[in-house]
Coordinates of C-alpha atoms and ligand atoms in Angstrom, one line a residue:
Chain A
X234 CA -20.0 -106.7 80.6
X235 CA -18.1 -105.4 77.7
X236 CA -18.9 -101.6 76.7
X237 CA -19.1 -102.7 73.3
X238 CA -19.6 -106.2 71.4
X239 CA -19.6 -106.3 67.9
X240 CA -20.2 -109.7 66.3
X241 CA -20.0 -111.5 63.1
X242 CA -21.1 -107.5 61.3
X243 CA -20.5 -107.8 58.1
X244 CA -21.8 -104.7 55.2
X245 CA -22.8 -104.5 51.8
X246 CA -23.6 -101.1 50.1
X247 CA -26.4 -100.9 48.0
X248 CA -25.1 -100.7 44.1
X249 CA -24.3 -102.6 40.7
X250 CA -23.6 -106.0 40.8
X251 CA -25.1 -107.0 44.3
X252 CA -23.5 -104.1 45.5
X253 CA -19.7 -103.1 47.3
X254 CA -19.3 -104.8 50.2
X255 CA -17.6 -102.9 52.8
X256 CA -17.2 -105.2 55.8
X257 CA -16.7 -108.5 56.4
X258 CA -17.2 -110.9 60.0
X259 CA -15.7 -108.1 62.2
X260 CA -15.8 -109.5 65.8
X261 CA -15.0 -106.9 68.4
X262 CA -14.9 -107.0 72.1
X263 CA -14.0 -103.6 73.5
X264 CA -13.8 -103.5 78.0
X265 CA -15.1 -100.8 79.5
X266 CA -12.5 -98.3 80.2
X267 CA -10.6 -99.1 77.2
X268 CA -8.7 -97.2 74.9
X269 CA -9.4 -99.0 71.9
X270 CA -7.7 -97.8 68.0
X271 CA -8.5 -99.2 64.5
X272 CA -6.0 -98.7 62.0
X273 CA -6.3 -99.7 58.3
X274 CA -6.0 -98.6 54.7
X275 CA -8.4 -95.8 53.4
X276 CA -11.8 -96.8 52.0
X277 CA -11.7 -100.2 54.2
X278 CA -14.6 -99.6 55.9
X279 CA -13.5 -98.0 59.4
X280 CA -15.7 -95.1 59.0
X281 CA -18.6 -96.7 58.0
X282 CA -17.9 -99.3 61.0
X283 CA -17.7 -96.4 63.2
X284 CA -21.4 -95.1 61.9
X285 CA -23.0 -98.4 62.8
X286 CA -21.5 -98.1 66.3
X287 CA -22.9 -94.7 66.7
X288 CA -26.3 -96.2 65.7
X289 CA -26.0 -94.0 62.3
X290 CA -26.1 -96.8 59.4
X291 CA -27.3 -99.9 60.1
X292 CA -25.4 -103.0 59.0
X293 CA -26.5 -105.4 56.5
X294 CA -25.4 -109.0 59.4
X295 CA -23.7 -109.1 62.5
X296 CA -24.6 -107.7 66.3
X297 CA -23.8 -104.5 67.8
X298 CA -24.0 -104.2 71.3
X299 CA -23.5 -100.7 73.3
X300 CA -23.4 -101.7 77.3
X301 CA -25.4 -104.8 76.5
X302 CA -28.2 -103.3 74.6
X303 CA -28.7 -102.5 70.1
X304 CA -28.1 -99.3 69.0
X305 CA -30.9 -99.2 66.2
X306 CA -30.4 -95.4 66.2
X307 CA -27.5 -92.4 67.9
X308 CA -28.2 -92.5 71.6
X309 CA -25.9 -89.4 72.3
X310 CA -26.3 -90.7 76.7
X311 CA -24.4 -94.0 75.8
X312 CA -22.2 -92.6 72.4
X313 CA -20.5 -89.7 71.6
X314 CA -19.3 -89.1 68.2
X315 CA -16.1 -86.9 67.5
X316 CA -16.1 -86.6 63.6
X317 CA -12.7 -86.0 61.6
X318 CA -11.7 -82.1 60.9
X319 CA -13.8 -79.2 61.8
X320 CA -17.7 -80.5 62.2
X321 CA -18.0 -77.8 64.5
X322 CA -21.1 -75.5 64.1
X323 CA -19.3 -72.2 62.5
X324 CA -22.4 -70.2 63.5
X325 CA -22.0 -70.8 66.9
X326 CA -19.1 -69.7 69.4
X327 CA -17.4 -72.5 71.0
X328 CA -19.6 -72.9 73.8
X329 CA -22.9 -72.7 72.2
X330 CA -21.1 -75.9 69.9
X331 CA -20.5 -77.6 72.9
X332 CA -23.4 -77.0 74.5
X333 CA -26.0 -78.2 71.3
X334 CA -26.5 -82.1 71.8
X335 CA -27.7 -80.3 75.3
X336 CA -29.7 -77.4 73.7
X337 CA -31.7 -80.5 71.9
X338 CA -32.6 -82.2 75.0
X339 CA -33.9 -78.7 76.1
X340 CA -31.7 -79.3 79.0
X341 CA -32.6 -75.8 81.2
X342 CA -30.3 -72.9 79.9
X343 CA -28.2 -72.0 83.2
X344 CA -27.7 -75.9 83.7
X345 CA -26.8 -76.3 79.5
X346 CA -24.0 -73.5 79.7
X347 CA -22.5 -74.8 83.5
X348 CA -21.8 -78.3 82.6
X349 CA -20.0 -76.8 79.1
X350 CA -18.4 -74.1 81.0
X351 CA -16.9 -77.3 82.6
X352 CA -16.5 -79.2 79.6
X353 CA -14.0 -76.1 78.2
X354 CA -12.1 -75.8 80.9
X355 CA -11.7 -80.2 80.6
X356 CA -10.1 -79.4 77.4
X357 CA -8.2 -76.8 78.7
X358 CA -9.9 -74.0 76.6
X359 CA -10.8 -71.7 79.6
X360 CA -11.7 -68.0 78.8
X361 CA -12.4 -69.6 74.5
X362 CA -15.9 -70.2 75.3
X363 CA -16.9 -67.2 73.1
X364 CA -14.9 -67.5 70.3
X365 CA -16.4 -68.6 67.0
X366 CA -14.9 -71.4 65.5
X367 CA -13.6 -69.6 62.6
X368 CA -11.3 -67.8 65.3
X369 CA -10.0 -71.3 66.5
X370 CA -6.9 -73.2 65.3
X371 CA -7.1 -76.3 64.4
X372 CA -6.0 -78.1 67.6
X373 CA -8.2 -75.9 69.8
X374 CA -11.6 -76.8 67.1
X375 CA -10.9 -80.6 67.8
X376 CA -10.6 -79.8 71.9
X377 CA -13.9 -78.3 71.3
X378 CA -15.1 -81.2 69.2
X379 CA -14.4 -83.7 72.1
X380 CA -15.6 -81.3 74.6
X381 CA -19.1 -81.3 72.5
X382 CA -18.4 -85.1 72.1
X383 CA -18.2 -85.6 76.1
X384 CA -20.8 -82.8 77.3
X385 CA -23.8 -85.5 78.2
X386 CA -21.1 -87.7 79.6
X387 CA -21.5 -90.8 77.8
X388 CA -19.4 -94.0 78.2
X389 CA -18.4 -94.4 75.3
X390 CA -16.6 -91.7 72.5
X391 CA -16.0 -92.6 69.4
X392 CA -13.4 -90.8 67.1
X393 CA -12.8 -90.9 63.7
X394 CA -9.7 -89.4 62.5
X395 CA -10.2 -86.8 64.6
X396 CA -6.5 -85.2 64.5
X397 CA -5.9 -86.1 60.9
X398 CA -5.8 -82.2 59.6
X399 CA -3.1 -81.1 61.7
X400 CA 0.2 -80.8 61.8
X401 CA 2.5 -83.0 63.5
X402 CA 3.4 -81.5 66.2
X403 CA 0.1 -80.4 67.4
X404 CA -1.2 -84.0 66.6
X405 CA 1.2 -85.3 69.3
X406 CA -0.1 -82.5 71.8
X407 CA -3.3 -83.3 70.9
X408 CA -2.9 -87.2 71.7
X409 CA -1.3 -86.2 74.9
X410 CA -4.2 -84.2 75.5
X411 CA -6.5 -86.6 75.2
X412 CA -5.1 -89.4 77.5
X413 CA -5.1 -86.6 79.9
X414 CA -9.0 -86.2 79.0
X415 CA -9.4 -90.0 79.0
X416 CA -7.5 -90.9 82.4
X417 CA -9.9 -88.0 83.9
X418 CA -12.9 -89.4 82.7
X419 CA -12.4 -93.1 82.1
X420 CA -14.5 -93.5 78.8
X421 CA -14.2 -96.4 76.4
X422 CA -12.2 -95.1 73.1
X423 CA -13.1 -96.4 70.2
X424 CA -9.9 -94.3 67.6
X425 CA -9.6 -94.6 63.9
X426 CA -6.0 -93.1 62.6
X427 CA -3.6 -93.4 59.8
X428 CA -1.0 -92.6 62.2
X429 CA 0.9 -95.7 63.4
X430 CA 2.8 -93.5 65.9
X431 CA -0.3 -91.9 67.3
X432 CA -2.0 -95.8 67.5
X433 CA 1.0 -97.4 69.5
X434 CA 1.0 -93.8 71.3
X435 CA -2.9 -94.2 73.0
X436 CA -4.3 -97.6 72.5
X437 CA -4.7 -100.4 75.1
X438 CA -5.4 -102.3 72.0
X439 CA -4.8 -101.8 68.1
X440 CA -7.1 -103.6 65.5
X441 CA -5.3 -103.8 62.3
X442 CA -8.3 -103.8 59.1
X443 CA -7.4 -105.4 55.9
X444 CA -8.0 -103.6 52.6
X445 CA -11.7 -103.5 51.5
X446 CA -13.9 -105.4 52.5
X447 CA -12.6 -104.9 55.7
X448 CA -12.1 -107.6 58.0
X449 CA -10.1 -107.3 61.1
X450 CA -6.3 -109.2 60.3
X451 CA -5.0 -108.3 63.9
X452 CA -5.3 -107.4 67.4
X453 CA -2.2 -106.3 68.9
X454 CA -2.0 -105.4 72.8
X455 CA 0.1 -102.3 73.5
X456 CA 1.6 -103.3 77.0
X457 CA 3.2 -99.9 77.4
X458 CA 2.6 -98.3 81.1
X459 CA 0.6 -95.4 81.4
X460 CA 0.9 -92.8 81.8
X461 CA 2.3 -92.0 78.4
X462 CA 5.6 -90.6 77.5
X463 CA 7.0 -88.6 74.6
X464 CA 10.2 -90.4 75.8
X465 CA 8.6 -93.6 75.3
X466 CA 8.0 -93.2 71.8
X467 CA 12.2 -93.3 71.1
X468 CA 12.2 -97.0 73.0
X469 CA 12.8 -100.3 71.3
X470 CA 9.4 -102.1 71.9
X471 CA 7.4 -98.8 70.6
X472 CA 9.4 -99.6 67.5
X473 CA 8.6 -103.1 67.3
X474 CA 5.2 -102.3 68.0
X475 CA 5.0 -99.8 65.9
X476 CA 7.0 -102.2 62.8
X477 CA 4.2 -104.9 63.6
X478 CA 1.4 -103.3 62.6
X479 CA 3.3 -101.5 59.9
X480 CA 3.9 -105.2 58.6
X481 CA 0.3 -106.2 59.0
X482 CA -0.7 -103.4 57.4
X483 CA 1.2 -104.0 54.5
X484 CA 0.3 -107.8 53.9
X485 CA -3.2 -106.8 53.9
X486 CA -2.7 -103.8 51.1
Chain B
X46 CA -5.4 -46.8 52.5
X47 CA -7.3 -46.7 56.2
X48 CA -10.9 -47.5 56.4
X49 CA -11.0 -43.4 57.6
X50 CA -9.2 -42.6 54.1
X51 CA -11.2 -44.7 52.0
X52 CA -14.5 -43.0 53.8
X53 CA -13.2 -39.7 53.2
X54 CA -12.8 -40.1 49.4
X55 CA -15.9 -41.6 48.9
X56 CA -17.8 -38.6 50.5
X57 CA -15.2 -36.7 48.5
X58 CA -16.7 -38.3 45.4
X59 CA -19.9 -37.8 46.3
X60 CA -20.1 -34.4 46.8
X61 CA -18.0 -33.9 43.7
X62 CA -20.7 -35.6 41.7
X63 CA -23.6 -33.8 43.7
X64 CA -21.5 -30.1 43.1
X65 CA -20.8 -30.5 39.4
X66 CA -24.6 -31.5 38.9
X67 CA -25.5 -28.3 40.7
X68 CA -22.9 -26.2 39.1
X69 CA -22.3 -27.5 35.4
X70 CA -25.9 -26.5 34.5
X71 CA -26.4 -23.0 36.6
X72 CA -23.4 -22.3 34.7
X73 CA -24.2 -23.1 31.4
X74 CA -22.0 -25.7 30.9
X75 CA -24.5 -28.2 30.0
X76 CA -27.9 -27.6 28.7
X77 CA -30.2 -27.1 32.4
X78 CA -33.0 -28.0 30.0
X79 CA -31.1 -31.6 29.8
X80 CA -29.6 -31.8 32.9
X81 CA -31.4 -29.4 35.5
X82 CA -29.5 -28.6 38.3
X83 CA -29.6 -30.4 41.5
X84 CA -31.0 -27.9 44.0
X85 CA -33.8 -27.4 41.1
X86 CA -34.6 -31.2 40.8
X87 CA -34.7 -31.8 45.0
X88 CA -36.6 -28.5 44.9
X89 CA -39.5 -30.9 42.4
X90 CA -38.6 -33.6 44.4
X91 CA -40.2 -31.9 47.3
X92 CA -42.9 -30.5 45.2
X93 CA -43.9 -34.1 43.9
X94 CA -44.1 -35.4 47.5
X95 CA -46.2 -32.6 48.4
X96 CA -48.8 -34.1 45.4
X97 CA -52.0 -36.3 46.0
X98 CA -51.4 -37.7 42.7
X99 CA -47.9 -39.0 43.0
X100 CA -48.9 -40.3 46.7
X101 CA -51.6 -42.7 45.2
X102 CA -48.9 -43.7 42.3
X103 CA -46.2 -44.7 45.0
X104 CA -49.1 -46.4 47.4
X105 CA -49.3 -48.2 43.7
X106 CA -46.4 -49.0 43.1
X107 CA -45.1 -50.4 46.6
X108 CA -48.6 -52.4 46.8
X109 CA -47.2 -54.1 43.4
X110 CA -43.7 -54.1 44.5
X111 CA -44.3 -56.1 47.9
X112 CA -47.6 -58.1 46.8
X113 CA -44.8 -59.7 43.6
X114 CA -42.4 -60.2 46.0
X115 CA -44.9 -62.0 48.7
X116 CA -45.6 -64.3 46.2
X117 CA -42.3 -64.5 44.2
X118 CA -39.8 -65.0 47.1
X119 CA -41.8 -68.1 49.2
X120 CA -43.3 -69.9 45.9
X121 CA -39.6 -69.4 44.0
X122 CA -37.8 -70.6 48.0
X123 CA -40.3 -73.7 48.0
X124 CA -39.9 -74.7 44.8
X125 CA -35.9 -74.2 44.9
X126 CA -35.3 -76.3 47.7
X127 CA -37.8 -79.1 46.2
X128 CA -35.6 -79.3 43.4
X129 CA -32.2 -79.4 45.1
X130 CA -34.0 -81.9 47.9
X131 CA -36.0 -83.9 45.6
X132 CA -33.8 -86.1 42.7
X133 CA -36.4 -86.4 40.4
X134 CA -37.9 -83.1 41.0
X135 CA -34.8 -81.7 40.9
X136 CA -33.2 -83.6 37.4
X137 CA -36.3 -82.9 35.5
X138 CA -37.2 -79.6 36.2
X139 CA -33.3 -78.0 36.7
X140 CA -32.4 -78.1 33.6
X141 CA -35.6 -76.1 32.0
X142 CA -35.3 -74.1 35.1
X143 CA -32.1 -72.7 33.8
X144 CA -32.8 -72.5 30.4
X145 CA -35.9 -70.7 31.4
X146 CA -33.6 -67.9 33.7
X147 CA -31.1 -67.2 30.8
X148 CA -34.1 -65.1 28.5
X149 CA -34.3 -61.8 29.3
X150 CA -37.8 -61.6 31.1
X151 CA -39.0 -58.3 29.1
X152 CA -39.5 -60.3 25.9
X153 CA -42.9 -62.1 27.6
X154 CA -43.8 -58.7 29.2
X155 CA -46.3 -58.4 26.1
X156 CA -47.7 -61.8 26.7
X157 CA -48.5 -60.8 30.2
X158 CA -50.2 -58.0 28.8
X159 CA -52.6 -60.2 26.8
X160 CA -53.5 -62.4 29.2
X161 CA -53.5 -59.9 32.6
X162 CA -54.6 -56.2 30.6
X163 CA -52.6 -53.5 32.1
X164 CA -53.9 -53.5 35.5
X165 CA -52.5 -54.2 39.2
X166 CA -52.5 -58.2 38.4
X167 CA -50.2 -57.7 35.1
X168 CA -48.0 -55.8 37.3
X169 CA -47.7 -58.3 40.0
X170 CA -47.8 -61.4 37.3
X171 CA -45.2 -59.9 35.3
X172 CA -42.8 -58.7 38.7
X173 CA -43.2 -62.0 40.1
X174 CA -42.7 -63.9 37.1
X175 CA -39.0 -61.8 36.2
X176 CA -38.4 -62.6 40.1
X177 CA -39.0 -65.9 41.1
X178 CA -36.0 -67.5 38.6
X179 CA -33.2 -66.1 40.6
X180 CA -34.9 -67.4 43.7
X181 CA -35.5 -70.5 43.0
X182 CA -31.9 -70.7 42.0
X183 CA -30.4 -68.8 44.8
X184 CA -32.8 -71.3 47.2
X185 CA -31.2 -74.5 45.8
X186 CA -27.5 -72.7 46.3
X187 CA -28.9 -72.1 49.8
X188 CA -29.8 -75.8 50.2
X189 CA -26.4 -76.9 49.0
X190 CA -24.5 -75.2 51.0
X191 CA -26.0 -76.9 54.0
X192 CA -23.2 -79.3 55.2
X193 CA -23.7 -83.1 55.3
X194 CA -21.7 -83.0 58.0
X195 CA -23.5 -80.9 60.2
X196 CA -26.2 -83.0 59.7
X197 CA -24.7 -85.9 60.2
X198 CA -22.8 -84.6 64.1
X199 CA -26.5 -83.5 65.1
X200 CA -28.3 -86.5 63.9
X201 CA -25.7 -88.4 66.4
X202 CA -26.6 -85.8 69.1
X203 CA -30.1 -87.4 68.6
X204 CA -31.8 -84.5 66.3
X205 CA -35.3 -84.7 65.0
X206 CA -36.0 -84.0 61.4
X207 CA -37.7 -80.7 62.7
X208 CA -34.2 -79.8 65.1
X209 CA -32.4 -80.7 61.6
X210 CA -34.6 -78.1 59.9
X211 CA -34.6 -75.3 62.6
X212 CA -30.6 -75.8 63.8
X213 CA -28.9 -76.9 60.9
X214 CA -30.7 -76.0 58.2
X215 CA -31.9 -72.5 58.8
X216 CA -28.6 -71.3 60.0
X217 CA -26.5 -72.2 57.2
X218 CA -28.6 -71.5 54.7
X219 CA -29.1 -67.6 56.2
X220 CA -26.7 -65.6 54.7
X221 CA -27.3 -66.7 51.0
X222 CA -31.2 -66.3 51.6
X223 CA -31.1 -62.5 53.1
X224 CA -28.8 -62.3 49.4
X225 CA -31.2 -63.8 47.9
X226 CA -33.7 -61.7 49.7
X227 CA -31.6 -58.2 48.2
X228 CA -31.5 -59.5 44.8
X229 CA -34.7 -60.7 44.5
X230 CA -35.7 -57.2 45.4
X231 CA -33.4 -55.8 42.8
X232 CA -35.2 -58.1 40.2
X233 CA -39.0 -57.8 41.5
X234 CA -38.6 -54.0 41.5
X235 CA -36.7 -53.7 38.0
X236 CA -40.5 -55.9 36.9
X237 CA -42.5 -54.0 38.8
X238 CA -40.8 -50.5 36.8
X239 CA -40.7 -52.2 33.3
X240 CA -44.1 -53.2 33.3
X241 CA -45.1 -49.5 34.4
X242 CA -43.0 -47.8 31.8
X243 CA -44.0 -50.2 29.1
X244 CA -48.2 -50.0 29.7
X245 CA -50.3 -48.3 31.7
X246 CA -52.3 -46.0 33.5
X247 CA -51.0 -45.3 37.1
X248 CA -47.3 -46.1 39.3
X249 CA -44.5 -44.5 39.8
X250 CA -42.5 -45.6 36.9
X251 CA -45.8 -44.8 34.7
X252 CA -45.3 -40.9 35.4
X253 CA -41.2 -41.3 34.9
X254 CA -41.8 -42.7 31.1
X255 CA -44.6 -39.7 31.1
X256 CA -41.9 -37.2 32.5
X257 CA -38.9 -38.8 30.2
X258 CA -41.9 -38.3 27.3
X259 CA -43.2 -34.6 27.7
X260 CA -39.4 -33.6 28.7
X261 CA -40.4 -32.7 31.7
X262 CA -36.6 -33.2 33.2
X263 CA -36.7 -32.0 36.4
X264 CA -39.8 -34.1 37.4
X265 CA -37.7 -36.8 35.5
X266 CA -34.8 -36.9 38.0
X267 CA -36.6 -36.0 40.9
X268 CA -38.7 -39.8 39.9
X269 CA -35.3 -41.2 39.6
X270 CA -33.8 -39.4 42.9
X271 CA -36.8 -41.1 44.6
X272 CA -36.8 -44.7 43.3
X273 CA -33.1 -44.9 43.8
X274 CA -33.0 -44.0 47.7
X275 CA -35.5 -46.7 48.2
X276 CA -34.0 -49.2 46.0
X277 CA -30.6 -48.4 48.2
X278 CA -32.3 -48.2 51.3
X279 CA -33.8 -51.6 51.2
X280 CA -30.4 -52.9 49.8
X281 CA -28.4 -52.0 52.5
X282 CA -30.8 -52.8 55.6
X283 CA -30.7 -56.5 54.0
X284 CA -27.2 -56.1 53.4
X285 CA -26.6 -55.2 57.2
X286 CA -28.6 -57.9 58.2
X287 CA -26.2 -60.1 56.0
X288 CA -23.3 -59.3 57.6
X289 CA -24.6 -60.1 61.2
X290 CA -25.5 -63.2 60.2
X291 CA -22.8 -64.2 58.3
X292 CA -19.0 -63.1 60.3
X293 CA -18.9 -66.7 60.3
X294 CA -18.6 -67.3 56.6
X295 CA -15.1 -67.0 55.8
Ligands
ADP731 N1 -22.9 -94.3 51.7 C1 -22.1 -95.1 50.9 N2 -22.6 -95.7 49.8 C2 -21.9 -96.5 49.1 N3 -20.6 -96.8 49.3 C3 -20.0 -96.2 50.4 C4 -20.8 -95.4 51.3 N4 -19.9 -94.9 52.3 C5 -18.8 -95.5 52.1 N5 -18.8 -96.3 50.9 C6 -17.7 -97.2 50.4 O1 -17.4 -98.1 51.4 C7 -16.0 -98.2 51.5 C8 -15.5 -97.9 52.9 O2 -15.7 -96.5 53.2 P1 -15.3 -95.8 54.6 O3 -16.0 -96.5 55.6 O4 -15.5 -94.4 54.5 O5 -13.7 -96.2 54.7 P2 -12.6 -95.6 55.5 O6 -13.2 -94.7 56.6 O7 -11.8 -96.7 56.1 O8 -11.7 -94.8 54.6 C9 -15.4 -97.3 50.5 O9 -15.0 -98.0 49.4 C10 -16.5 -96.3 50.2 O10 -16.4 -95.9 48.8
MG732 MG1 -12.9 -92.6 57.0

């Protein structure tokens, strides 16, 4: 069974003139396990695609499936969400943020800060757990996004830009991070990015959208081994890879 | 300049301020009958304290103070954040809301005395009336500066309105409602000692326009010596409050 099936979803926003659509026939099959990125202009709809898979807006036609069953509303035990730049709570320290989604199950308080004292040390923050986010950089506020994002250990985590604010450099860190975070725990990835790079760098698969409404143009299969390389980023076929969707990208602008 | 330094110079200041109203006067350097000198006004301040009749005018005037601001501060909160939740609410009523907050509030102090007398209730009407403007204001700030994004990551987490409210809401509206809070108090009070001053027959800031009238100074400043350590006092307890619950606003 797929960990998530998305068919025929198309989207319409309420407005003048019968309204913008947003989406059109998107068809997505995602394995579990799989390391999955959408690429795709800005404003073509991968953001709000990414809300209807977390069960946050509901799409005007078309299926969603989430390990076989709807997702009429956020089920944090089969979803987690990890939202672009710093949605961290700044009144709480690190691991009070990663503990909430617990906090409002009223999961017991010695149990609650355990599993997140695990969770920090997953994305290698040990000995951060009492900072407030304000006292973070940037990197280590998205390790505790995806911490928070992973705490109730769902199968599938969704991401949405989530490295988009930082620099270069600790983008690729942060990418390399994360495959480390994703071999360890085997989720299914759904990834939006602008980055090409970081796309051919993590997906299994890339889905190229077209410019609004969005409709997916292509799905390209990124046979690279894992584990990942920085080495591998300098070879030919990450280049071509890279150049196809670069191409695809540009026909569909 | 070091925290220590700047400490240092404000006590410095202080007591400069405190030694030149003690000795400019005993010295004859300014009229005393203008200007009585310190020692001689805390002296009356003690006096005063000692004095059934300015006991029942500050049990008065703090029953008018807090009774305006129990009903200025939740009435002016609720009706803020109805207006920056509710559209409609909010685009018909914002607008008069503001005009309604730029007049000085003095100028309908005589209305309130035709319709209340010059009783407790005029007081209260009056305090809470030159209050609740700056909260309701302040409240819809508050509500504003609530995130959509926080709300958004907890209703993913599987929030209920109420978690919303309690965990969201709450804690990112705190810091600008303990300000509001302080400057509400600023405004209430300022009411509360206009309305005295201005008509009638009992209070605190009744005996200082009495004092200020008969030129009875020391009593004058001793009044003043009084309502500004409460004033201050209250400030800054909020104040502290505000800065524990805000390090995280940066
Ligand atoms: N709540 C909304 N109401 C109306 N239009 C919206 C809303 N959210 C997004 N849109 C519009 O839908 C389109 C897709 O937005 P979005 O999903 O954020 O795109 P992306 O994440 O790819 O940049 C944009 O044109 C945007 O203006
Ligand atoms: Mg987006």
């Amino acid at each position: 069974m797929s960990a998530i099936a998305v068919e025929q979803l198309s989207h319409v926003y309420a407005g003048a003139e019968g309204g913008v659509p947003a989406l059109e026939d998107i068809t997505i099959d995602v394995d579990a396990g799989k390391f999955v990125v959408i690429v795709g202009p800005s404003g073509c709809g991968k953001t709000s695609l990414l809300m209807m898979l977390a069960g946050l807006r509901h799409q005007t036609q078309g299926t969603i499936l989430c390990a076989g069953k709807p997702i009429p509303e956020p089920d944090p035990e089969r979803v987690g969400v990890v939202f672009q730049e710093a949605s961290l709570f700044p009144w709480l320290t690190a691991l009070d943020n990663i503990e909430f989604p617990l906090a409002l199950r009223g999961t017991p308080r010695d149990d609650r800060r355990r599993r997140a004292e695990e969770m920090l040390s997953l994305v290698g923050l040990d000995g951060f757990g009492g900072r407030y986010p304000h006292e973070l950089s940037g990197g280590m506020k998205q390790r505790v996004s995806i911490a928070r994002g992973l705490v109730q250990d769902p199968p599938v985590l969704l991401m949405d830009e989530p490295f988009a604010a930082l620099d270069e450099q600790t983008r690729m860190t942060m990418g390399h991070e994360l495959l480390r975070i994703w071999s360890t725990t085997r989720k299914t990835v759904v990834f939006i990015t602008h980055s090409l790079t970081e796309a051919v760098y993590l997906a299994d698969e890339v889905l190229v959208m077209s410019d609004r409404p969005g409709r997916i143009i292509d799905r390209i299969e990124i046979s690279l081994p894992r584990p990942r390389t920085y080495e591998m980023m300098a070879t030919d076929t990450f280049g071509k890879l890279r150049e196809r969707i670069w191409q695809q990208i540009r026909k569909a602008a | 300049m070091s925290q220590a330094q700047i400490v240092a110079f404000r006590l410095a200041l202080l007591a400069a301020v405190f030694a030149a109203w003690q000795l400019l006067p005993s010295h004859g350097i300014v009229d005393a009958r203008l200007l009585p000198p310190l020692g001689d006004v805390l002296a009356m301040l003690g006096e005063l304290l000692g004095r059934s009749q300015v006991h029942e005018a500050i049990a008065v005037t703090a029953s008018e103070v807090i009774v305006a601001f129990v009903i200025a501060v939740p009435l002016g909160a609720a009706i803020g954040v109805l207006a920056a939740e509710n559209d409609y609410f909010g685009q018909i009523f914002k607008p008069m809301l503001f005009y309604v907050f730029s007049v000085p509030k003095s100028i309908f102090l005589p209305m309130f005395i035709l319709i209340f007398g010059i009783g407790f209730e005029q007081k209260v009407a009056y305090a809470a009336f030159s209050t609740i403007f700056i909260v309701i204001m302040s409240a819809t700030a508050a509500v504003e500066s609530v995130k959509t994004d926080h709300v958004l990551v907890a209703r993913s987490y599987g929030a209920t309105r109420t978690q919303i409210l309690l965990r969201i809401y709450v804690p990112s509206m705190m810091p600008v409602l303990l300000e509001t809070l302080r400057i509400s108090m600023i405004f209430n009070f300022t009411g509360v000692m206009i309305a005295e001053m201005y008509a009638s027959r009992t209070g605190i800031g009744h005996l200082i326009a009495n004092w200020g009238e008969n030129f009875q100074m020391p009593q004058l400043f001793a009044g003043v010596i009084l309502l500004a350590a409460v004033a201050i006092l209250f400030n800054e307890v909020i104040r502290h409050l505000e800065v524990r619950f805000s390090t995280w606003r940066t």
